[in-house]
Backbone as numpy.savetxt, mean C-alpha at the origin, in Angstrom:
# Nx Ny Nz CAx CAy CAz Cx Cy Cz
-12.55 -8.19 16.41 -11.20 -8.52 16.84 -10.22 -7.52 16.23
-9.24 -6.98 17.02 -8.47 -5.96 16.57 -6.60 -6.44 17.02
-6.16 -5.98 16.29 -4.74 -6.75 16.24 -3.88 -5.49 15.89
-3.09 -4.66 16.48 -2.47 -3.63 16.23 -0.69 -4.12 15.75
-0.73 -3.43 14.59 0.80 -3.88 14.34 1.55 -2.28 14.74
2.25 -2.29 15.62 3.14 -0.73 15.61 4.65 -0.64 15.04
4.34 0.77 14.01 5.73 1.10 13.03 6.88 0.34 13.96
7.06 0.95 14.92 7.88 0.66 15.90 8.94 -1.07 16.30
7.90 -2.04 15.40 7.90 -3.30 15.96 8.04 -3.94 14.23
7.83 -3.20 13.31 7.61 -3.43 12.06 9.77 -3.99 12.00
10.15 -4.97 10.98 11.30 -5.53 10.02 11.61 -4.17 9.67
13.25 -4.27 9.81 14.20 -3.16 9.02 15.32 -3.68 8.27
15.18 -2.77 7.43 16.28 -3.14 6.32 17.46 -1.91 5.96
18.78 -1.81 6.52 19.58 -0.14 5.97 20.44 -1.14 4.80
20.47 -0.51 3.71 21.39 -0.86 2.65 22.14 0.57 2.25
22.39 1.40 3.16 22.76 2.50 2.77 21.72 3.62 1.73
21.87 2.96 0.48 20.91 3.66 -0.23 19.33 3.87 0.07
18.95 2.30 0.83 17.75 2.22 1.01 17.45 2.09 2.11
16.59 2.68 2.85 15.98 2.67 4.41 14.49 1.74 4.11
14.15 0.80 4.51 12.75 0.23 4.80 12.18 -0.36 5.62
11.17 -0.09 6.18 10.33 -0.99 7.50 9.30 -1.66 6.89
9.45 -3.03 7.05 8.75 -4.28 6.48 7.71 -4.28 7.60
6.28 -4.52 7.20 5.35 -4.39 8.51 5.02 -6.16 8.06
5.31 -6.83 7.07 4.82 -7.80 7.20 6.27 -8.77 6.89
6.76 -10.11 7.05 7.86 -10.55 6.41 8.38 -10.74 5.25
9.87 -9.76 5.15 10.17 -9.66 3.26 11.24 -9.96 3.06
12.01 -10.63 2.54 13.73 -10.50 2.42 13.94 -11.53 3.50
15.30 -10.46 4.20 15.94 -11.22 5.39 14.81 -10.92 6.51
13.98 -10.24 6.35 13.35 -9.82 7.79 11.87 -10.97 8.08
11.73 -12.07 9.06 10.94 -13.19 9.17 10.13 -12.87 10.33
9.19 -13.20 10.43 8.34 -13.44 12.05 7.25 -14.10 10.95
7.14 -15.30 11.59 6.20 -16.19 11.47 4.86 -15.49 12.04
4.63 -14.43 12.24 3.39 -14.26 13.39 2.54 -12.92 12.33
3.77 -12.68 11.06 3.39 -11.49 10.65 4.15 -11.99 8.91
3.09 -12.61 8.45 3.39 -12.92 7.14 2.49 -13.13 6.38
1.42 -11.46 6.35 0.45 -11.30 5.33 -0.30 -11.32 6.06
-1.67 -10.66 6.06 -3.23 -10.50 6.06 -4.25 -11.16 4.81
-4.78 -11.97 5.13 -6.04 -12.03 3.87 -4.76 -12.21 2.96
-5.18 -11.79 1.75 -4.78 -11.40 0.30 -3.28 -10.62 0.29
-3.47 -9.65 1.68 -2.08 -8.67 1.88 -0.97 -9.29 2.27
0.22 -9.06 1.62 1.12 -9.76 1.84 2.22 -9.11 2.05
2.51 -7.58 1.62 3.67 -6.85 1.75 3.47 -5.60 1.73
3.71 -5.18 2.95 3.43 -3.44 3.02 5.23 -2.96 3.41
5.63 -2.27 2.47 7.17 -2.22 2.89 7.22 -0.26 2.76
7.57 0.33 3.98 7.55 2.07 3.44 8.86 2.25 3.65
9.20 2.78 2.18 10.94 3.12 1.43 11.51 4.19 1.75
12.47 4.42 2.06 13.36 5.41 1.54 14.03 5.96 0.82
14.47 6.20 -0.60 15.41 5.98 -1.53 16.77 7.13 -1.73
18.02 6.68 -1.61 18.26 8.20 -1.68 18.72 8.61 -3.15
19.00 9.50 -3.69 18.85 10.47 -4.93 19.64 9.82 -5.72
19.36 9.31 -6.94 19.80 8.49 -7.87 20.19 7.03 -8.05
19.14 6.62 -6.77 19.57 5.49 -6.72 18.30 4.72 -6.96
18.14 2.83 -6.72 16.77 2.16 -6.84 17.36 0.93 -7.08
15.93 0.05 -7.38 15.89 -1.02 -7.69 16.32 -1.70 -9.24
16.94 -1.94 -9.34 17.54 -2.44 -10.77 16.95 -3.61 -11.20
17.05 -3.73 -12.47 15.82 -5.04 -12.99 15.89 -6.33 -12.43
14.90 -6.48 -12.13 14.20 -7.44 -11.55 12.70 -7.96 -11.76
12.82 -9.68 -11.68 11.79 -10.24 -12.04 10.35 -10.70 -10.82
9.36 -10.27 -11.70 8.13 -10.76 -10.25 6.95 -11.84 -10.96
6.34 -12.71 -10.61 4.96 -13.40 -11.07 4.16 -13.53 -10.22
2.78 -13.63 -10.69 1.73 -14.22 -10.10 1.16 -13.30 -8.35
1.76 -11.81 -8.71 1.64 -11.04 -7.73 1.07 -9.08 -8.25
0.16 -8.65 -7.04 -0.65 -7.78 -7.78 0.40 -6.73 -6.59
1.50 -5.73 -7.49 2.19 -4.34 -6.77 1.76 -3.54 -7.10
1.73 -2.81 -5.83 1.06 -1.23 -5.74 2.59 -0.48 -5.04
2.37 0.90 -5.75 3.11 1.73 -5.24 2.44 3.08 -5.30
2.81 3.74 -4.21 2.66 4.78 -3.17 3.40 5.95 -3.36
3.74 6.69 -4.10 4.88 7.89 -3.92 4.44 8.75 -2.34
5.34 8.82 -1.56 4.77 9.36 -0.79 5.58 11.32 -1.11
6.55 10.74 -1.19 7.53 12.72 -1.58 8.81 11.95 -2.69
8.55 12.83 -3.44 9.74 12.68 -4.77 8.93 11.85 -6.15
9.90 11.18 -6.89 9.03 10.47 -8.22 10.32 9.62 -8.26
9.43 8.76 -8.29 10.06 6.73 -9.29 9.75 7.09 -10.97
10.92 6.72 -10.94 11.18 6.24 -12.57 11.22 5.28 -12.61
10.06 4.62 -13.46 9.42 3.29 -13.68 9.84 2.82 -15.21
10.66 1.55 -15.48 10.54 1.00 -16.80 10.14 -0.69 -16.70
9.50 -1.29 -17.77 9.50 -2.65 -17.76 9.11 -3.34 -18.73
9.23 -4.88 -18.50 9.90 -5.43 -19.97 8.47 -5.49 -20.34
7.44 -5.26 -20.12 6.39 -5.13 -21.23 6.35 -3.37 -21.87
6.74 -2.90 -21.63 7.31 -1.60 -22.70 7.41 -0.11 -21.77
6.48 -0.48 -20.54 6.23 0.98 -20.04 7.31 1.89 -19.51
7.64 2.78 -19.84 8.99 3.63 -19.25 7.70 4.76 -18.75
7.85 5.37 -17.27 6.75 6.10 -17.04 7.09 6.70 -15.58
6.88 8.02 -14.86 7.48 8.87 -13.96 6.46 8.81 -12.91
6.72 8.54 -11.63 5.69 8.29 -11.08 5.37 9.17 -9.88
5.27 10.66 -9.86 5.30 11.48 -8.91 4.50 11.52 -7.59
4.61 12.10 -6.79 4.04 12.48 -5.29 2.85 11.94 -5.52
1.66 11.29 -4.49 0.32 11.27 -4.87 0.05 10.66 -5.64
0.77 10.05 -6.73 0.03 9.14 -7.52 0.59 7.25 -6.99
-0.92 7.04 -7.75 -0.66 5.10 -7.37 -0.74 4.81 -8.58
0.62 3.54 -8.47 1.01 2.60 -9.57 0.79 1.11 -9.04
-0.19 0.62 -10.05 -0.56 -0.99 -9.79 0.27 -1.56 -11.34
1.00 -2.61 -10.90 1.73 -3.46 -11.87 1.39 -4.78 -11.43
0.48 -5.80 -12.25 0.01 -7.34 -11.97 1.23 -7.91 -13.00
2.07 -8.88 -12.04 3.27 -9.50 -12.65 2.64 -10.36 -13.63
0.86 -11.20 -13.69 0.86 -12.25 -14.53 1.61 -12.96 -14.50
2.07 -13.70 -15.71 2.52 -14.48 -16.26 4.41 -14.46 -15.79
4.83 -13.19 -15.34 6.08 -12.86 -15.33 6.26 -11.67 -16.00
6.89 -10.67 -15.29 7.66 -9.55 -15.80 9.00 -8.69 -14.92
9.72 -8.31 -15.88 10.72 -8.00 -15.15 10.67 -6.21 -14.96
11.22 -5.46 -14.33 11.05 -4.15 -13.80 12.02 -3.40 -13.28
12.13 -2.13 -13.38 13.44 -1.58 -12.56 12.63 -0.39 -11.65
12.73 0.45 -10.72 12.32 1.43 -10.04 13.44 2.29 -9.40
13.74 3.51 -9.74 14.68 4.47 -9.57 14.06 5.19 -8.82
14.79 5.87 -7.73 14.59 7.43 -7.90 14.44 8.35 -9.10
13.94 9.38 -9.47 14.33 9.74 -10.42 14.77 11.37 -10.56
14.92 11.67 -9.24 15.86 12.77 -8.85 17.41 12.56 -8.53
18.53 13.17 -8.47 19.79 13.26 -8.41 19.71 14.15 -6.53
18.94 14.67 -6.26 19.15 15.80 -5.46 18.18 15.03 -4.15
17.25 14.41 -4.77 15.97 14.67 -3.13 15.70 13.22 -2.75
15.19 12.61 -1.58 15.19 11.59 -1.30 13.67 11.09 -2.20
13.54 10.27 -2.42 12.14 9.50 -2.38 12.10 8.62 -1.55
10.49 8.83 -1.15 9.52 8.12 -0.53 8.20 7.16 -0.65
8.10 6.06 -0.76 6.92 5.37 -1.35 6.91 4.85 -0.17
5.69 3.74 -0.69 4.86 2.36 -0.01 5.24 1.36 -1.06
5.33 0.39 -1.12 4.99 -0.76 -1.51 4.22 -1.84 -1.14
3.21 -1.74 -1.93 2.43 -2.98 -1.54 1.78 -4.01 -2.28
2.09 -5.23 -1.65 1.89 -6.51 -2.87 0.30 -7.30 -2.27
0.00 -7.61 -2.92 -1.39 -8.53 -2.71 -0.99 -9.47 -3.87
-1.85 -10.40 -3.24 -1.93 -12.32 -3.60 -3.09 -11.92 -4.81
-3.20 -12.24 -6.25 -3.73 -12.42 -6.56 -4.90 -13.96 -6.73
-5.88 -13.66 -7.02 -6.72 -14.32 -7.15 -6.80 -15.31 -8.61
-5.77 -15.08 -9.41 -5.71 -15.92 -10.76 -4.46 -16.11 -10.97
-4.40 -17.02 -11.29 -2.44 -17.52 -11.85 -1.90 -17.27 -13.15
-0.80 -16.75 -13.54 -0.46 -16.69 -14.85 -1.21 -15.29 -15.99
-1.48 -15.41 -17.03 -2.14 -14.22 -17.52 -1.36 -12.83 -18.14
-1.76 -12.31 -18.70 -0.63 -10.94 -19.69 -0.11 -10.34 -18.28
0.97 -9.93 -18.25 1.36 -8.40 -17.40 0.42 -7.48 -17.75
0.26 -6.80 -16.46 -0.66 -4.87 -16.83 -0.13 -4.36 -16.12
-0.17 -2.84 -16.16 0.52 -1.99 -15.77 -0.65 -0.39 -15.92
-1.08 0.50 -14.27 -1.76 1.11 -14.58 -1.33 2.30 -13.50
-1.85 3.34 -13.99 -1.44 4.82 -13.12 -2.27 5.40 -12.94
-2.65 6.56 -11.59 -3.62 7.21 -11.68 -3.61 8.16 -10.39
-3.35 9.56 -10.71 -3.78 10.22 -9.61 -5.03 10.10 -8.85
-5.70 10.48 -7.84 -6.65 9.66 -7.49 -7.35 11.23 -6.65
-6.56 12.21 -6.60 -6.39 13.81 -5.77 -6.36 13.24 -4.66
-7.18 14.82 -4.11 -6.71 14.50 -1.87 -8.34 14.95 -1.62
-9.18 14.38 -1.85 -10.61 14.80 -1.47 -10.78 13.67 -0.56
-11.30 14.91 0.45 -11.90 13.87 1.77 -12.76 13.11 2.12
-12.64 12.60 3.02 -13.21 11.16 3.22 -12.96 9.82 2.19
-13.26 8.94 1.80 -12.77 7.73 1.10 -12.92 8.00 -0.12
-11.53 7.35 -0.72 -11.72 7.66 -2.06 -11.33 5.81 -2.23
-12.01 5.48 -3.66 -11.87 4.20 -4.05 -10.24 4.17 -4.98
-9.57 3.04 -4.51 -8.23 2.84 -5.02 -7.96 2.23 -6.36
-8.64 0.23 -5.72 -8.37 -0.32 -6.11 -9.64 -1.55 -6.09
-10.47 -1.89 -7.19 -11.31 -2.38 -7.00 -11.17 -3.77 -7.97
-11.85 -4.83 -7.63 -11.53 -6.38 -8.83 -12.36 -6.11 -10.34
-13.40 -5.23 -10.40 -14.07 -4.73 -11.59 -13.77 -2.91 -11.82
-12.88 -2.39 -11.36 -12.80 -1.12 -12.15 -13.43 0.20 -11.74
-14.69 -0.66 -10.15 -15.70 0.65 -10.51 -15.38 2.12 -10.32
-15.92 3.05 -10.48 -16.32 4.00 -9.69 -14.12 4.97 -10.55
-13.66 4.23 -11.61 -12.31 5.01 -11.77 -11.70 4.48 -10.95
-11.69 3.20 -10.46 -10.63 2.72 -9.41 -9.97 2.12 -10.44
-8.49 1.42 -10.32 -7.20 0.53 -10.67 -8.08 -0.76 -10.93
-7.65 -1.85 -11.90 -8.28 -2.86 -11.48 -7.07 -4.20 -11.15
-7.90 -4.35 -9.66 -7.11 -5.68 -9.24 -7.27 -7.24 -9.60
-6.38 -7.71 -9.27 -6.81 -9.49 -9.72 -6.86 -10.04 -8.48
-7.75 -9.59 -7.88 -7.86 -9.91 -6.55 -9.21 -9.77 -5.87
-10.06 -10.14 -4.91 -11.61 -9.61 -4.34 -11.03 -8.73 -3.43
-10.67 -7.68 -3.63 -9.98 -6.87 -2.90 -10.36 -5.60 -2.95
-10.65 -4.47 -1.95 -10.77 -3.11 -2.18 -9.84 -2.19 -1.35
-9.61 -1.22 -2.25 -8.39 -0.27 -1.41 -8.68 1.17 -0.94
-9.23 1.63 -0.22 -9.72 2.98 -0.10 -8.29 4.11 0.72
-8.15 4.91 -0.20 -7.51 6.41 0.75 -8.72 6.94 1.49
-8.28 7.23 2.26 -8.82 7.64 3.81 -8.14 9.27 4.29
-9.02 10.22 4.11 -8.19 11.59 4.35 -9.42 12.12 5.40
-8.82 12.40 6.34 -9.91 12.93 7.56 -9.48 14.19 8.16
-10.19 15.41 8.16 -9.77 16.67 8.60 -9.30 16.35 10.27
-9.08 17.06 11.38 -9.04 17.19 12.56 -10.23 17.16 13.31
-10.55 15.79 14.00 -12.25 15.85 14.78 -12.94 15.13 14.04
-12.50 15.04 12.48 -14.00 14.62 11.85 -13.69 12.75 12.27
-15.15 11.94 11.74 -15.39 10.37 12.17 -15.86 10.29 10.74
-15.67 8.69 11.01 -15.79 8.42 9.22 -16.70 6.87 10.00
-17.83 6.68 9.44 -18.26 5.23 9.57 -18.10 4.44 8.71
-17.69 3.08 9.35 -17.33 1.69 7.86 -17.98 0.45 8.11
-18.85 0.67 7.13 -19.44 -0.91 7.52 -18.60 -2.02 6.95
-18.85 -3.24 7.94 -17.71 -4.16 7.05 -18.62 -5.40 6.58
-18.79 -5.59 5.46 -19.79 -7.01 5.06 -18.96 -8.39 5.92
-20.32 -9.56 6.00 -19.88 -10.82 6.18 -18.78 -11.09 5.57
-18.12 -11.73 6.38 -16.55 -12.13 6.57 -15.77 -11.57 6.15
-15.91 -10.38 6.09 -14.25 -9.55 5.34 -13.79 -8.78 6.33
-12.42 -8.35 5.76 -11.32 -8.66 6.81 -11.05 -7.09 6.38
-10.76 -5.80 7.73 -10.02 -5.20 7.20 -8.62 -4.92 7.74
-7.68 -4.22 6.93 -6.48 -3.72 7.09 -6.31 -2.08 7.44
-5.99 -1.58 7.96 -5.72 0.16 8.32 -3.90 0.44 8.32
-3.57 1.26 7.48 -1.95 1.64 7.47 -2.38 3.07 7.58
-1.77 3.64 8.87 -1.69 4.86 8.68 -0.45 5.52 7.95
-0.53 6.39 7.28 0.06 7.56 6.04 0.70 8.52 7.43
-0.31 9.60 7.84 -0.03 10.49 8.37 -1.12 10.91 9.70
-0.78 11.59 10.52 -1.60 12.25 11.18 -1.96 11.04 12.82
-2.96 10.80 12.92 -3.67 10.73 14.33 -4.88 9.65 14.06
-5.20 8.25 13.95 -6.74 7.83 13.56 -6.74 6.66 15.07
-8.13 7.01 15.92 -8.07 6.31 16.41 -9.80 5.06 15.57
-9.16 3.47 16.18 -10.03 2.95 15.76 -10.48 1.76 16.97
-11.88 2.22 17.50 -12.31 1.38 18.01 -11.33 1.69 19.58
-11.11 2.48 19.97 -10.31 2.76 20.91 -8.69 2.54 21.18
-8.23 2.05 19.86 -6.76 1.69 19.28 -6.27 3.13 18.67
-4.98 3.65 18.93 -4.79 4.94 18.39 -3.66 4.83 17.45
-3.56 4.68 16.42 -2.76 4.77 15.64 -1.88 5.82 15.13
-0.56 5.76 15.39 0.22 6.54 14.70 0.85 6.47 13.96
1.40 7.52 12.44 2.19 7.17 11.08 3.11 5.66 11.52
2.80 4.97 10.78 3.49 3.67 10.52 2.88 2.79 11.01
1.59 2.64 12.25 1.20 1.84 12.55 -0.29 1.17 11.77
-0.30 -0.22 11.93 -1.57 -0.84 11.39 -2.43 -1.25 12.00
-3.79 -1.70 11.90 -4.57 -2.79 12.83 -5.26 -3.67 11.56
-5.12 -4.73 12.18 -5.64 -5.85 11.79 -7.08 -5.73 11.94
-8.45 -6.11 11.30 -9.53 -6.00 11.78 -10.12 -7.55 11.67
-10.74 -8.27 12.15 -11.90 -9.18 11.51 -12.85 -9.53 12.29
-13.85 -10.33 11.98 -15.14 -10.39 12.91 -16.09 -9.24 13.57
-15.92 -8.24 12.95 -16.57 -7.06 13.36 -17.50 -6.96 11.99
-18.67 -5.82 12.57 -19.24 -5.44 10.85 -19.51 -4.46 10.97
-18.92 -2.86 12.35 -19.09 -1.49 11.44 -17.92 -0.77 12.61
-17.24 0.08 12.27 -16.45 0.55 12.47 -16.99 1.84 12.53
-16.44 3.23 13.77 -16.00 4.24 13.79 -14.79 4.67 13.80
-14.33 5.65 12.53 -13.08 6.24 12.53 -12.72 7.31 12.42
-12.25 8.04 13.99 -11.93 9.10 14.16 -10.37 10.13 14.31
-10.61 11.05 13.49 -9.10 11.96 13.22 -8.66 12.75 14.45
-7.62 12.41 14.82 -7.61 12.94 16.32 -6.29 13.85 16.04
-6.15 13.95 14.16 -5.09 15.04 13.72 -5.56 14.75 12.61
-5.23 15.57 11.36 -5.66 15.64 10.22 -4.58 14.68 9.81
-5.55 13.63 8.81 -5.12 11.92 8.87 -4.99 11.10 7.29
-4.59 10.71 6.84 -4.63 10.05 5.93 -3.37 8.38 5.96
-4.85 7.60 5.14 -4.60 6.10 5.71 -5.35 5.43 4.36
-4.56 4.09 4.44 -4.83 3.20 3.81 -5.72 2.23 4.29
-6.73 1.99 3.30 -7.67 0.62 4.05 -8.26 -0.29 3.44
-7.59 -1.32 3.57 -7.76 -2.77 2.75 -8.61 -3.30 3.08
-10.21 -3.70 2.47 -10.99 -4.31 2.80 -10.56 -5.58 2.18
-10.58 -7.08 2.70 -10.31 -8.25 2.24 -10.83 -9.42 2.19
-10.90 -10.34 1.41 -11.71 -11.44 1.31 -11.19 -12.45 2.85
């Protein structure tokens, strides 16, 4: 079963400073029809403009990922971390128990660009963590975000896996999907068609009830892909 969400159709938000398209419901932006996948609950891609951000603010019982897509977040929070979060790299922050946070631009001059994305954890309450990690640009799947750590992935509080997805022009990537898990596809950049669905930057597909996938670059591609309980 395949369920295409397109950028196009995705929640907007202009606050002047901030440009964002909510692909799932966040804030003021609602559709009952689109409020989370599985575990996934918030895929929001930012705009920020130059010296500006999110000012402190409190989160619990929720596992955030962030995305630099062009520029760097300046990251501080009340469990101690003050930390720069440039192009290419992913930042996972598990609220636990409660923590509060701020996220800047941290240029004066250039826009930034991220992802944000929240997943449901799988345990309630518990210390705050806070983790970083370039991850490079080597092709084909790289592991993100895994519930035990493996392989140098982030660790989630969640049965959750997160793979970057970088596919030259032409090339196919096969995915098997185990009993009952669910996947998610956000395209980044480029051209991926899946299963005869063609996705372009901003768009998603929903996956479930399937168990192997072909995925082909019909432009040199990079994508997010949430395998889910």
């Amino acid at each position: 079963m395949f369920d295409m969400r397109y950028a196009a159709e995705r929640g907007k938000a202009d606050f002047g400073w901030l440009q964002s398209h909510h692909t799932f419901s966040f804030a003021s932006y609602y559709d009952p029809a689109q409020m989370g996948f599985s575990a996934l609950r918030v895929i929001n891609d930012d705009k920020v403009a130059p010296g500006a951000g999110f000012d402190t603010h409190g989160h619990k019982d929720m596992e955030i990922l962030s995305l630099v897509l062009s520029g760097k977040i300046a990251h501080k929070d009340s469990a101690g971390n003050t930390e720069i979060l440039p192009a290419g790299e992913f930042q996972l922050m598990s609220a636990g128990a409660g923590i509060y946070h701020s996220e800047f631009n941290a240029s004066k001059t250039d826009e930034l660009a991220f992802l944000q994305i929240w997943l449901q954890p799988n345990q309630q309450g518990g210390e705050p963590g806070y983790q970083q990690k370039d991850f490079g640009q080597r092709e084909g799947l790289t592991l993100i975000l895994s519930p035990d750590g493996r392989d140098g992935s982030l660790t989630l509080r969640q049965d959750a896996l997160l793979y970057q997805l970088l596919l030259p022009y032409g090339e196919q990537l096969a995915y098997n999907i185990a009993s009952g898990r669910k996947l998610y596809i956000h395209l980044i950049n480029g051209e991926l068609e899946v299963a005869g669905n063609r996705l372009q930057p901003g768009d998603g597909i929903k996956i479930s009830e399937e168990t192997a996938l072909i995925l082909t670059a019909n432009a040199a591609t990079k994508a997010l892909i949430f395998d889910l309980p």
